[in-house]
């Protein structure tokens, strides 16, 4: 089963405010060869945008696990919880 | 500013257990939860242990929304398409006093929160705690994300889960590292009751668990799991983040890989995926347990790294730590002393319980597997090969076959290597 189809099953109360920020996009472009965030995020929130030469962040699909905060080798992802009441809302847990 | 005796940050099993014991101790108690209601942000495998839960809500099984009592636990070791199985079944576990139940956290945590409310706990939801409040260096409450959101407390219990923002901010914990968390994904797959019971050989209402090692995690340190719910199956896989990064896996591919294994596929056949979930499991073990207290503050559950992954125990450690913290908070407040020294009673009681004793017992485990990444890669293969050679009836005399098996094993790993591995495992696990 494809990840996109699975994410479609998840319930979100999407906030207008983005709770994820790339601290310095130049670090992604110049220092980070491997870009592991594009793989280790269970929801594939992070994607390398070849045209814009930056990591695009689809915060709306964030499952709030916190992997990116710990996994980014440059500590370049500022990940916080969404505001109270927003974000993922599990049906089963 | 409204004032409470005890404020608990986070409405999971640890936080709600803390709230219940604090309220039972006569404290004006508040739980602050960021989700719509307690449960909607919470994920686990999920097995709930009876003994620990009973200590928080007596005879909870009579009312709580549980899925199935677990009567059988299997362990599988996967190597390619091959599998080796072991298991233990005890039909007595289907009756009181039980051992464990499968649960779905959204339902269970909501119920546990209702029990807390019955005990007098106030719960506010959709509210994120952003920091603790300090006065002359002492913790005196919390700051929430709401307008005029400061709330006073004599004691704050941090039960914020594995992502330890507040524990780091207040200087008790360090930021987590890729080697000390397992990134875990899970699916809840709907299946009719009868199919579940037939496939797992269960009587009506009974449940089973399977933990899968080896190729279930592509040989990375971690585990796959399959738990039976009432009319669904929870299947998931978690592996240490450092190895997932190193070996360039995506968590979803790892889960799909597990689901495609012949032994697993047949159990799930015809099921419909209802939800896909992700969560971190704190795997740092004893050496990564943060400082557990300071003046006016205690840290409980996942935030305190209280997880025994080898025995798949986490919810029980969380609940016991919460219960103790709530009791210590009540005693300290009644005695008018919430100093660091007064809070230290919490740590002393945890050390005296199975919670920190078990973590201490397995204190070498994380390092052992980290230093020996070959273990979960080559041993499942060796054991599978040995089983296949031993069980294939091809006319080879058994004496000769046994010799061949030994030769095969020593070709895969030298005698010295095997002895070293056994000694290491002995030291780490026993």
Short mmCIF file of C-alpha atoms in Angstrom, two decimals:
data_model
loop_
_atom_site.label_atom_id
_atom_site.label_comp_id
_atom_site.label_asym_id
_atom_site.label_seq_id
_atom_site.Cartn_x
_atom_site.Cartn_y
_atom_site.Cartn_z
CA UNK A 1 0.00 0.00 0.00
CA UNK A 2 1.35 3.41 -0.96
CA UNK A 3 2.17 5.95 1.70
CA UNK A 4 -0.10 8.58 0.14
CA UNK A 5 -3.08 6.23 0.37
CA UNK A 6 -2.29 5.56 4.03
CA UNK A 7 -1.94 9.24 4.88
CA UNK A 8 -5.33 9.79 3.32
CA UNK A 9 -6.78 7.72 6.19
CA UNK A 10 -5.37 10.01 8.88
CA UNK A 11 -7.56 12.69 10.43
CA UNK A 12 -6.11 16.19 10.80
CA UNK A 13 -7.30 19.50 12.18
CA UNK A 14 -4.96 21.50 9.99
CA UNK A 15 -3.64 24.75 11.41
CA UNK A 16 -3.06 27.75 9.19
CA UNK A 17 0.25 28.24 10.99
CA UNK A 18 3.19 26.06 9.97
CA UNK A 19 4.72 24.34 13.01
CA UNK A 20 7.87 23.23 11.14
CA UNK A 21 10.71 25.39 9.91
CA UNK A 22 14.00 24.72 8.17
CA UNK A 23 16.45 26.78 10.18
CA UNK A 24 18.89 27.55 7.35
CA UNK A 25 17.98 26.34 3.82
CA UNK A 26 21.61 26.88 2.75
CA UNK A 27 22.68 24.04 5.03
CA UNK A 28 20.37 21.66 3.10
CA UNK A 29 21.71 22.92 -0.22
CA UNK A 30 25.43 23.12 0.51
CA UNK A 31 26.28 20.89 3.44
CA UNK A 32 23.73 18.10 3.51
CA UNK A 33 24.55 15.65 0.71
CA UNK A 34 22.39 12.77 1.90
CA UNK A 35 19.16 14.60 2.88
CA UNK A 36 18.01 11.79 5.19
CA UNK A 37 14.88 13.74 6.23
CA UNK A 38 13.41 12.89 2.83
CA UNK A 39 13.50 9.22 3.90
CA UNK A 40 13.24 8.91 7.69
CA UNK A 41 10.07 10.94 8.14
CA UNK A 42 7.24 8.37 8.36
CA UNK A 43 4.87 10.80 6.61
CA UNK A 44 7.32 12.02 3.94
CA UNK A 45 6.77 15.59 5.07
CA UNK A 46 10.18 16.57 3.65
CA UNK A 47 10.97 16.53 -0.05
CA UNK A 48 13.87 17.96 -2.03
CA UNK A 49 12.59 20.55 -4.49
CA UNK A 50 15.15 20.44 -7.29
CA UNK A 51 13.81 23.58 -9.00
CA UNK A 52 13.85 25.74 -5.92
CA UNK A 53 16.93 23.99 -4.49
CA UNK A 54 15.43 23.66 -1.08
CA UNK A 55 13.62 21.18 1.15
CA UNK A 56 9.88 21.62 0.83
CA UNK A 57 7.92 21.02 4.03
CA UNK A 58 4.39 19.60 3.88
CA UNK A 59 3.60 20.35 7.51
CA UNK A 60 -0.10 19.58 6.98
CA UNK A 61 0.67 15.86 6.84
CA UNK A 62 2.92 15.76 9.93
CA UNK A 63 2.14 12.81 12.23
CA UNK A 64 3.90 14.57 15.14
CA UNK A 65 6.34 11.78 15.97
CA UNK A 66 9.37 14.06 16.37
CA UNK A 67 11.76 11.96 14.27
CA UNK A 68 12.92 14.95 12.19
CA UNK A 69 13.99 16.99 15.21
CA UNK A 70 16.26 14.17 16.35
CA UNK A 71 17.26 12.78 12.97
CA UNK A 72 18.41 15.85 11.05
CA UNK A 73 22.22 15.52 11.13
CA UNK A 74 22.63 19.31 11.14
CA UNK A 75 19.97 20.08 13.73
CA UNK A 76 18.49 22.20 10.97
CA UNK A 77 14.82 21.33 11.47
CA UNK A 78 12.91 23.42 13.98
CA UNK A 79 10.01 21.16 14.82
CA UNK A 80 7.48 22.03 17.50
CA UNK A 81 4.07 20.69 18.34
CA UNK A 82 1.22 22.41 16.49
CA UNK A 83 -0.88 24.76 18.60
CA UNK A 84 -3.26 23.10 21.06
CA UNK A 85 -6.16 21.37 19.31
CA UNK A 86 -4.48 21.37 15.88
CA UNK A 87 -2.62 18.71 13.97
CA UNK A 88 -3.10 14.97 13.85
CA UNK A 89 -6.10 13.51 15.66
CA UNK A 90 -5.88 9.72 15.87
CA UNK A 91 -8.97 7.60 15.49
CA UNK A 92 -7.51 4.43 17.05
CA UNK A 93 -4.11 5.25 18.52
CA UNK B 1 -3.81 33.43 37.68
CA UNK B 2 -5.62 30.30 38.76
CA UNK B 3 -3.70 28.11 41.17
CA UNK B 4 -3.58 24.36 41.58
CA UNK B 5 -1.73 22.03 43.90
CA UNK B 6 -0.53 19.76 41.09
CA UNK B 7 -0.42 20.39 37.36
CA UNK B 8 0.31 17.48 35.06
CA UNK B 9 1.47 18.14 31.53
CA UNK B 10 0.12 15.44 29.23
CA UNK B 11 -2.90 13.13 29.32
CA UNK B 12 -1.37 9.74 28.60
CA UNK B 13 -1.16 6.74 30.93
CA UNK B 14 1.68 8.26 32.97
CA UNK B 15 0.05 11.67 33.33
CA UNK B 16 -3.44 10.37 34.07
CA UNK B 17 -2.09 7.88 36.63
CA UNK B 18 -0.24 10.73 38.31
CA UNK B 19 -3.42 12.82 38.29
CA UNK B 20 -5.52 10.06 39.84
CA UNK B 21 -3.09 9.44 42.68
CA UNK B 22 -2.60 13.16 43.35
CA UNK B 23 -6.37 13.74 43.44
CA UNK B 24 -6.82 10.71 45.69
CA UNK B 25 -4.27 12.35 47.98
CA UNK B 26 -6.61 15.34 48.28
CA UNK B 27 -4.81 17.62 45.83
CA UNK B 28 -6.46 20.16 43.54
CA UNK B 29 -5.20 18.59 40.32
CA UNK B 30 -5.14 19.72 36.70
CA UNK B 31 -4.14 17.79 33.57
CA UNK B 32 -3.28 19.84 30.49
CA UNK B 33 -3.63 17.96 27.21
CA UNK B 34 -2.81 19.31 23.74
CA UNK B 35 -5.21 17.01 21.85
CA UNK B 36 -8.98 17.30 21.39
CA UNK B 37 -9.27 14.95 24.35
CA UNK B 38 -6.80 12.60 26.06
CA UNK B 39 -5.94 9.86 23.56
CA UNK B 40 -6.12 11.64 20.23
CA UNK B 41 -2.36 12.32 20.18
CA UNK B 42 -1.34 9.04 21.77
CA UNK B 43 0.10 5.94 20.14
CA UNK B 44 1.49 2.65 21.32
CA UNK B 45 1.70 -0.92 20.02
CA UNK B 46 -0.40 -1.49 22.23
CA UNK B 47 -0.31 -3.88 25.11
CA UNK B 48 -1.63 -2.80 28.51
CA UNK B 49 -0.49 -4.72 31.58
CA UNK B 50 -3.11 -5.68 34.13
CA UNK B 51 -1.16 -5.45 37.36
CA UNK B 52 0.07 -1.90 36.91
CA UNK B 53 -3.28 -0.66 35.60
CA UNK B 54 -5.13 -2.33 38.47
CA UNK B 55 -2.97 -0.36 40.89
CA UNK B 56 -4.23 2.86 39.28
CA UNK B 57 -7.90 1.91 38.70
CA UNK B 58 -8.92 -1.12 40.72
CA UNK B 59 -10.59 -3.86 38.63
CA UNK B 60 -10.48 -1.65 35.54
CA UNK B 61 -11.16 -4.66 33.27
CA UNK B 62 -14.79 -4.67 34.31
CA UNK B 63 -15.43 -1.33 32.59
CA UNK B 64 -12.46 -0.19 30.52
CA UNK B 65 -12.57 -0.36 26.70
CA UNK B 66 -10.11 -3.22 26.22
CA UNK B 67 -9.66 -5.20 23.03
CA UNK B 68 -8.62 -8.77 23.90
CA UNK B 69 -6.94 -10.48 26.88
CA UNK B 70 -3.63 -11.86 25.63
CA UNK B 71 -3.42 -15.64 26.09
CA UNK B 72 -0.59 -16.35 23.70
CA UNK B 73 2.70 -14.62 23.00
CA UNK B 74 4.74 -15.74 20.03
CA UNK B 75 8.24 -14.79 19.02
CA UNK B 76 9.21 -15.15 15.39
CA UNK B 77 12.59 -14.85 13.78
CA UNK B 78 12.41 -14.05 10.09
CA UNK B 79 15.07 -14.79 7.52
CA UNK B 80 14.01 -14.01 3.98
CA UNK B 81 10.82 -15.99 3.45
CA UNK B 82 11.70 -18.44 6.23
CA UNK B 83 10.58 -18.14 9.85
CA UNK B 84 11.37 -19.76 13.17
CA UNK B 85 8.68 -19.58 15.82
CA UNK B 86 8.38 -20.00 19.55
CA UNK B 87 5.41 -19.23 21.73
CA UNK B 88 3.74 -19.58 25.06
CA UNK B 89 0.00 -20.03 25.51
CA UNK B 90 -1.91 -20.05 28.78
CA UNK B 91 -5.74 -20.07 28.59
CA UNK B 92 -5.74 -18.94 32.23
CA UNK B 93 -4.66 -15.53 30.98
CA UNK B 94 -8.16 -15.15 29.51
CA UNK B 95 -9.53 -14.93 33.07
CA UNK B 96 -8.97 -12.73 36.09
CA UNK B 97 -6.47 -11.63 37.19
CA UNK B 98 -5.27 -11.58 33.53
CA UNK B 99 -1.77 -10.58 32.48
CA UNK B 100 -2.26 -8.12 29.64
CA UNK B 101 -4.78 -6.84 27.11
CA UNK B 102 -4.47 -5.35 23.67
CA UNK B 103 -5.90 -1.83 23.58
CA UNK B 104 -6.40 1.08 21.21
CA UNK B 105 -5.17 4.20 22.92
CA UNK B 106 -7.77 6.69 21.69
CA UNK B 107 -10.53 4.70 23.40
CA UNK B 108 -8.56 3.63 26.44
CA UNK B 109 -6.95 6.96 27.30
CA UNK B 110 -10.29 8.72 26.99
CA UNK B 111 -11.76 6.24 29.46
CA UNK B 112 -8.81 6.64 31.83
CA UNK B 113 -9.29 10.42 31.68
CA UNK B 114 -12.93 9.93 32.68
CA UNK B 115 -11.75 7.94 35.71
CA UNK B 116 -9.43 10.81 36.59
CA UNK B 117 -12.33 13.24 36.35
CA UNK B 118 -14.36 10.99 38.66
CA UNK B 119 -11.48 11.23 41.15
CA UNK B 120 -11.82 15.03 41.01
CA UNK B 121 -9.16 15.85 38.42
CA UNK B 122 -9.78 18.80 36.13
CA UNK B 123 -8.70 18.31 32.52
CA UNK B 124 -8.21 21.06 29.98
CA UNK B 125 -7.72 20.03 26.37
CA UNK B 126 -6.49 21.60 23.13
CA UNK B 127 -3.87 23.39 25.19
CA UNK B 128 -0.13 23.23 24.71
CA UNK B 129 2.18 23.91 27.64
CA UNK B 130 5.04 26.02 26.33
CA UNK B 131 7.18 26.45 29.40
CA UNK B 132 7.29 26.22 33.16
CA UNK B 133 6.84 29.35 35.26
CA UNK B 134 9.63 30.33 37.64
CA UNK B 135 9.87 32.67 40.59
CA UNK B 136 13.27 33.22 42.19
CA UNK B 137 14.45 30.07 40.42
CA UNK B 138 11.60 27.98 41.81
CA UNK B 139 9.00 26.35 39.58
CA UNK B 140 5.61 27.86 40.40
CA UNK B 141 3.41 26.77 37.50
CA UNK B 142 3.15 26.50 33.73
CA UNK B 143 2.75 28.82 30.76
CA UNK B 144 0.26 27.60 28.16
CA UNK B 145 -0.26 28.68 24.57
CA UNK B 146 -3.56 30.35 25.46
CA UNK B 147 -4.07 34.04 26.07
CA UNK B 148 -3.60 34.75 29.80
CA UNK B 149 -2.61 31.13 29.94
CA UNK B 150 -0.41 31.12 33.06
CA UNK B 151 -1.46 28.62 35.70
CA UNK B 152 0.04 28.27 39.15
CA UNK B 153 1.07 24.96 40.75
CA UNK B 154 3.01 23.80 43.78
CA UNK B 155 4.21 20.76 41.87
CA UNK B 156 4.41 20.18 38.10
CA UNK B 157 4.60 16.62 36.78
CA UNK B 158 6.01 16.39 33.26
CA UNK B 159 4.28 13.59 31.35
CA UNK B 160 4.71 15.10 27.89
CA UNK B 161 5.70 11.85 26.20
CA UNK B 162 8.84 10.88 24.36
CA UNK B 163 9.39 14.34 22.88
CA UNK B 164 10.88 15.88 25.99
CA UNK B 165 10.65 19.61 25.24
CA UNK B 166 9.79 20.77 28.76
CA UNK B 167 12.14 18.35 30.50
CA UNK B 168 14.97 19.77 28.35
CA UNK B 169 13.89 23.37 28.92
CA UNK B 170 13.90 22.97 32.67
CA UNK B 171 17.36 21.42 32.59
CA UNK B 172 16.46 17.88 33.62
CA UNK B 173 16.88 16.08 30.28
CA UNK B 174 19.09 16.35 27.24
CA UNK B 175 17.77 16.44 23.67
CA UNK B 176 17.27 12.92 22.33
CA UNK B 177 19.77 11.32 19.96
CA UNK B 178 19.16 9.06 16.94
CA UNK B 179 20.66 6.11 18.83
CA UNK B 180 18.20 6.37 21.70
CA UNK B 181 14.84 6.38 19.90
CA UNK B 182 13.12 3.86 17.67
CA UNK B 183 11.06 5.32 14.85
CA UNK B 184 7.95 3.19 14.72
CA UNK B 185 5.03 2.98 12.33
CA UNK B 186 1.88 0.98 12.70
CA UNK B 187 -1.28 0.15 10.81
CA UNK B 188 -4.64 -0.77 12.24
CA UNK B 189 -6.15 -3.27 9.83
CA UNK B 190 -9.83 -4.20 10.11
CA UNK B 191 -10.67 -7.92 9.98
CA UNK B 192 -13.82 -9.78 11.07
CA UNK B 193 -13.65 -11.28 14.57
CA UNK B 194 -14.04 -14.86 13.35
CA UNK B 195 -11.17 -14.50 10.91
CA UNK B 196 -8.89 -13.18 13.64
CA UNK B 197 -9.85 -16.03 15.95
CA UNK B 198 -9.39 -18.67 13.25
CA UNK B 199 -6.06 -17.34 12.04
CA UNK B 200 -4.59 -17.04 15.53
CA UNK B 201 -6.28 -20.21 16.91
CA UNK B 202 -8.16 -18.27 19.57
CA UNK B 203 -11.40 -18.91 21.42
CA UNK B 204 -13.96 -16.15 21.20
CA UNK B 205 -12.66 -12.87 22.58
CA UNK B 206 -9.12 -14.10 23.27
CA UNK B 207 -6.03 -12.37 21.95
CA UNK B 208 -2.48 -13.11 20.84
CA UNK B 209 0.72 -11.19 20.21
CA UNK B 210 3.64 -11.87 17.88
CA UNK B 211 6.99 -10.08 18.09
CA UNK B 212 9.14 -10.54 15.01
CA UNK B 213 12.91 -10.18 14.89
CA UNK B 214 15.53 -10.40 12.17
CA UNK B 215 14.35 -9.55 8.66
CA UNK B 216 11.22 -7.96 10.12
CA UNK B 217 13.46 -4.92 10.63
CA UNK B 218 15.86 -5.78 7.80
CA UNK B 219 18.22 -6.91 10.54
CA UNK B 220 18.30 -3.51 12.23
CA UNK B 221 17.96 -3.25 15.99
CA UNK B 222 14.25 -3.15 16.51
CA UNK B 223 11.18 -5.32 16.31
CA UNK B 224 8.05 -5.95 14.31
CA UNK B 225 4.80 -6.67 16.14
CA UNK B 226 1.34 -8.03 15.46
CA UNK B 227 -1.39 -7.67 18.08
CA UNK B 228 -4.98 -8.83 17.81
CA UNK B 229 -7.71 -6.33 18.64
CA UNK B 230 -11.45 -7.07 18.75
CA UNK B 231 -12.07 -6.60 15.05
CA UNK B 232 -8.74 -5.35 13.81
CA UNK B 233 -5.06 -6.18 13.89
CA UNK B 234 -2.34 -3.75 14.90
CA UNK B 235 0.83 -4.39 12.93
CA UNK B 236 3.91 -2.27 13.22
CA UNK B 237 7.64 -2.09 13.05
CA UNK B 238 10.16 0.04 14.85
CA UNK B 239 13.91 0.36 14.51
CA UNK B 240 16.57 2.55 16.06
CA UNK B 241 16.58 5.84 14.18
CA UNK B 242 20.38 5.86 13.81
CA UNK B 243 20.26 2.58 11.89
CA UNK B 244 17.24 3.59 9.81
CA UNK B 245 19.23 6.66 8.71
CA UNK B 246 22.42 4.65 8.14
CA UNK B 247 20.70 1.95 6.11
CA UNK B 248 18.53 4.45 4.23
CA UNK B 249 15.17 2.86 4.94
CA UNK B 250 11.88 4.69 4.99
CA UNK B 251 9.63 3.59 7.85
CA UNK B 252 6.73 2.82 5.53
CA UNK B 253 8.89 0.61 3.29
CA UNK B 254 9.99 -1.27 6.39
CA UNK B 255 6.37 -1.87 7.35
CA UNK B 256 5.42 -2.93 3.81
CA UNK B 257 8.42 -5.27 3.82
CA UNK B 258 7.12 -6.89 7.01
CA UNK B 259 3.57 -7.12 5.66
CA UNK B 260 4.84 -8.91 2.55
CA UNK B 261 6.54 -11.73 4.48
CA UNK B 262 4.74 -15.03 3.76
CA UNK B 263 4.12 -15.75 7.45
CA UNK B 264 2.64 -12.28 7.99
CA UNK B 265 0.77 -11.82 4.73
CA UNK B 266 -1.56 -14.70 5.38
CA UNK B 267 -2.54 -13.34 8.80
CA UNK B 268 -3.58 -10.00 7.30
CA UNK B 269 -5.16 -11.23 4.08
CA UNK B 270 -8.39 -9.47 3.12
CA UNK B 271 -8.00 -6.88 5.86
CA UNK B 272 -8.64 -3.21 5.26
CA UNK B 273 -6.22 -0.61 6.59
CA UNK B 274 -8.07 1.88 8.78
CA UNK B 275 -5.24 4.05 10.05
CA UNK B 276 -1.50 4.59 9.63
CA UNK B 277 0.33 5.89 12.69
CA UNK B 278 3.84 6.98 13.62
CA UNK B 279 5.54 7.39 16.97
CA UNK B 280 8.94 7.38 18.64
CA UNK B 281 9.79 4.83 21.31
CA UNK B 282 12.36 5.91 23.92
CA UNK B 283 15.07 3.23 23.72
CA UNK B 284 17.93 4.90 25.54
CA UNK B 285 17.67 2.61 28.54
CA UNK B 286 19.07 3.18 31.99
CA UNK B 287 22.07 5.26 30.97
CA UNK B 288 19.83 7.79 29.18
CA UNK B 289 17.29 8.23 31.97
CA UNK B 290 17.22 11.99 32.65
CA UNK B 291 17.37 13.62 36.06
CA UNK B 292 13.94 12.68 37.40
CA UNK B 293 13.22 15.63 39.67
CA UNK B 294 14.08 19.10 40.80
CA UNK B 295 12.36 21.52 43.15
CA UNK B 296 8.64 21.32 42.38
CA UNK B 297 9.04 19.06 39.34
CA UNK B 298 8.97 15.33 38.54
CA UNK B 299 9.39 13.62 35.18
CA UNK B 300 7.42 10.44 34.41
CA UNK B 301 6.71 7.85 31.68
CA UNK B 302 8.27 8.11 28.23
CA UNK B 303 9.71 11.52 29.07
CA UNK B 304 11.73 9.77 31.77
CA UNK B 305 12.88 7.10 29.22
CA UNK B 306 11.05 4.42 31.24
CA UNK B 307 10.82 1.72 28.60
CA UNK B 308 11.87 -1.93 28.76
CA UNK B 309 11.82 -2.85 25.10
CA UNK B 310 13.14 -6.39 25.51
CA UNK B 311 10.02 -7.34 27.47
CA UNK B 312 7.86 -4.93 25.51
CA UNK B 313 6.89 -3.11 28.70
CA UNK B 314 6.27 0.61 28.61
CA UNK B 315 2.71 1.45 29.56
CA UNK B 316 3.12 -0.28 32.93
CA UNK B 317 6.36 1.54 33.69
CA UNK B 318 4.64 4.78 32.71
CA UNK B 319 1.63 4.16 34.96
CA UNK B 320 3.64 3.11 37.99
CA UNK B 321 5.97 6.09 37.64
CA UNK B 322 2.96 8.39 37.34
CA UNK B 323 1.20 6.85 40.30
CA UNK B 324 4.28 7.22 42.50
CA UNK B 325 4.89 10.80 41.35
CA UNK B 326 1.29 11.76 42.16
CA UNK B 327 1.59 10.27 45.63
CA UNK B 328 4.91 11.96 46.30
CA UNK B 329 3.48 15.29 45.12
CA UNK B 330 0.54 14.97 47.52
CA UNK B 331 2.76 14.04 50.46
CA UNK B 332 5.22 16.83 49.75
CA UNK B 333 2.52 19.47 49.41
CA UNK B 334 0.83 18.34 52.63
CA UNK B 335 4.19 18.57 54.41
CA UNK B 336 4.72 22.04 52.92
CA UNK B 337 8.03 21.04 51.33
CA UNK B 338 8.36 20.75 47.56
CA UNK B 339 12.15 21.08 47.53
CA UNK B 340 14.33 18.93 45.30
CA UNK B 341 15.01 16.78 48.34
CA UNK B 342 11.30 16.18 48.87
CA UNK B 343 10.86 15.27 45.19
CA UNK B 344 13.78 12.84 45.48
CA UNK B 345 11.44 10.45 47.29
CA UNK B 346 9.96 9.80 43.84
CA UNK B 347 13.27 8.60 42.46
CA UNK B 348 13.98 6.53 45.56
CA UNK B 349 10.64 4.76 45.21
CA UNK B 350 11.21 4.17 41.48
CA UNK B 351 14.60 2.66 42.27
CA UNK B 352 12.95 0.42 44.81
CA UNK B 353 10.39 -0.80 42.23
CA UNK B 354 10.72 -2.98 39.14
CA UNK B 355 10.71 0.16 37.01
CA UNK B 356 14.30 1.28 37.54
CA UNK B 357 15.44 -2.18 38.64
CA UNK B 358 14.54 -3.60 35.22
CA UNK B 359 16.13 -0.69 33.37
CA UNK B 360 19.27 -1.10 35.46
CA UNK B 361 19.29 -4.84 34.82
CA UNK B 362 19.34 -4.27 31.04
CA UNK B 363 21.67 -1.26 31.23
CA UNK B 364 24.26 -2.84 28.87
CA UNK B 365 21.72 -3.95 26.27
CA UNK B 366 21.57 -0.87 24.05
CA UNK B 367 25.35 -0.61 23.83
CA UNK B 368 25.63 -4.35 23.18
CA UNK B 369 23.35 -4.26 20.15
CA UNK B 370 24.85 -0.98 18.96
CA UNK B 371 28.34 -2.45 19.07
CA UNK B 372 27.23 -5.71 17.46
CA UNK B 373 25.02 -4.79 14.52
CA UNK B 374 25.71 -8.24 12.98
CA UNK B 375 23.63 -10.03 15.62
CA UNK B 376 20.17 -9.45 14.18
CA UNK B 377 21.51 -9.86 10.65
CA UNK B 378 23.42 -13.14 10.73
CA UNK B 379 21.87 -15.17 13.56
CA UNK B 380 18.32 -15.37 12.13
CA UNK B 381 19.93 -16.60 8.89
CA UNK B 382 22.12 -19.14 10.75
CA UNK B 383 19.21 -20.49 12.79
CA UNK B 384 16.96 -20.73 9.71
CA UNK B 385 19.62 -22.58 7.76
CA UNK B 386 20.25 -24.94 10.67
CA UNK B 387 16.53 -25.65 11.05
CA UNK B 388 16.13 -26.25 7.34
CA UNK B 389 19.10 -28.63 7.22
CA UNK B 390 17.91 -30.48 10.30
CA UNK B 391 14.30 -30.81 9.21
CA UNK B 392 14.82 -31.61 5.52
CA UNK B 393 14.53 -35.40 5.03
CA UNK B 394 16.88 -36.06 2.14
CA UNK B 395 18.42 -39.35 3.19
CA UNK B 396 21.50 -37.84 4.83
CA UNK B 397 22.29 -39.74 8.06
CA UNK B 398 21.55 -37.48 11.03
CA UNK B 399 25.03 -37.78 12.53
CA UNK B 400 26.53 -36.47 9.30
CA UNK B 401 23.83 -33.78 9.02
CA UNK B 402 24.51 -32.52 12.53
CA UNK B 403 28.19 -32.26 11.66
CA UNK B 404 27.30 -30.30 8.52
CA UNK B 405 25.12 -27.98 10.56
CA UNK B 406 27.96 -27.24 12.96
CA UNK B 407 30.28 -26.61 10.02
CA UNK B 408 27.75 -24.28 8.43
CA UNK B 409 27.38 -22.33 11.68
CA UNK B 410 31.13 -21.91 12.09
CA UNK B 411 31.47 -20.85 8.47
CA UNK B 412 28.98 -18.06 9.08
CA UNK B 413 30.58 -17.01 12.35
CA UNK B 414 33.84 -18.23 13.88
CA UNK B 415 33.81 -20.26 17.09
CA UNK B 416 35.49 -17.39 18.90
CA UNK B 417 32.88 -15.00 17.49
CA UNK B 418 30.01 -17.16 18.65
CA UNK B 419 31.48 -17.46 22.14
CA UNK B 420 31.97 -13.69 22.25
CA UNK B 421 28.37 -13.12 21.14
CA UNK B 422 26.98 -15.54 23.72
CA UNK B 423 29.04 -13.96 26.48
CA UNK B 424 27.96 -10.49 25.36
CA UNK B 425 24.31 -11.48 25.25
CA UNK B 426 24.61 -13.14 28.66
CA UNK B 427 26.07 -10.00 30.12
CA UNK B 428 23.55 -7.68 28.45
CA UNK B 429 20.38 -9.65 29.04
CA UNK B 430 20.80 -11.87 32.11
#
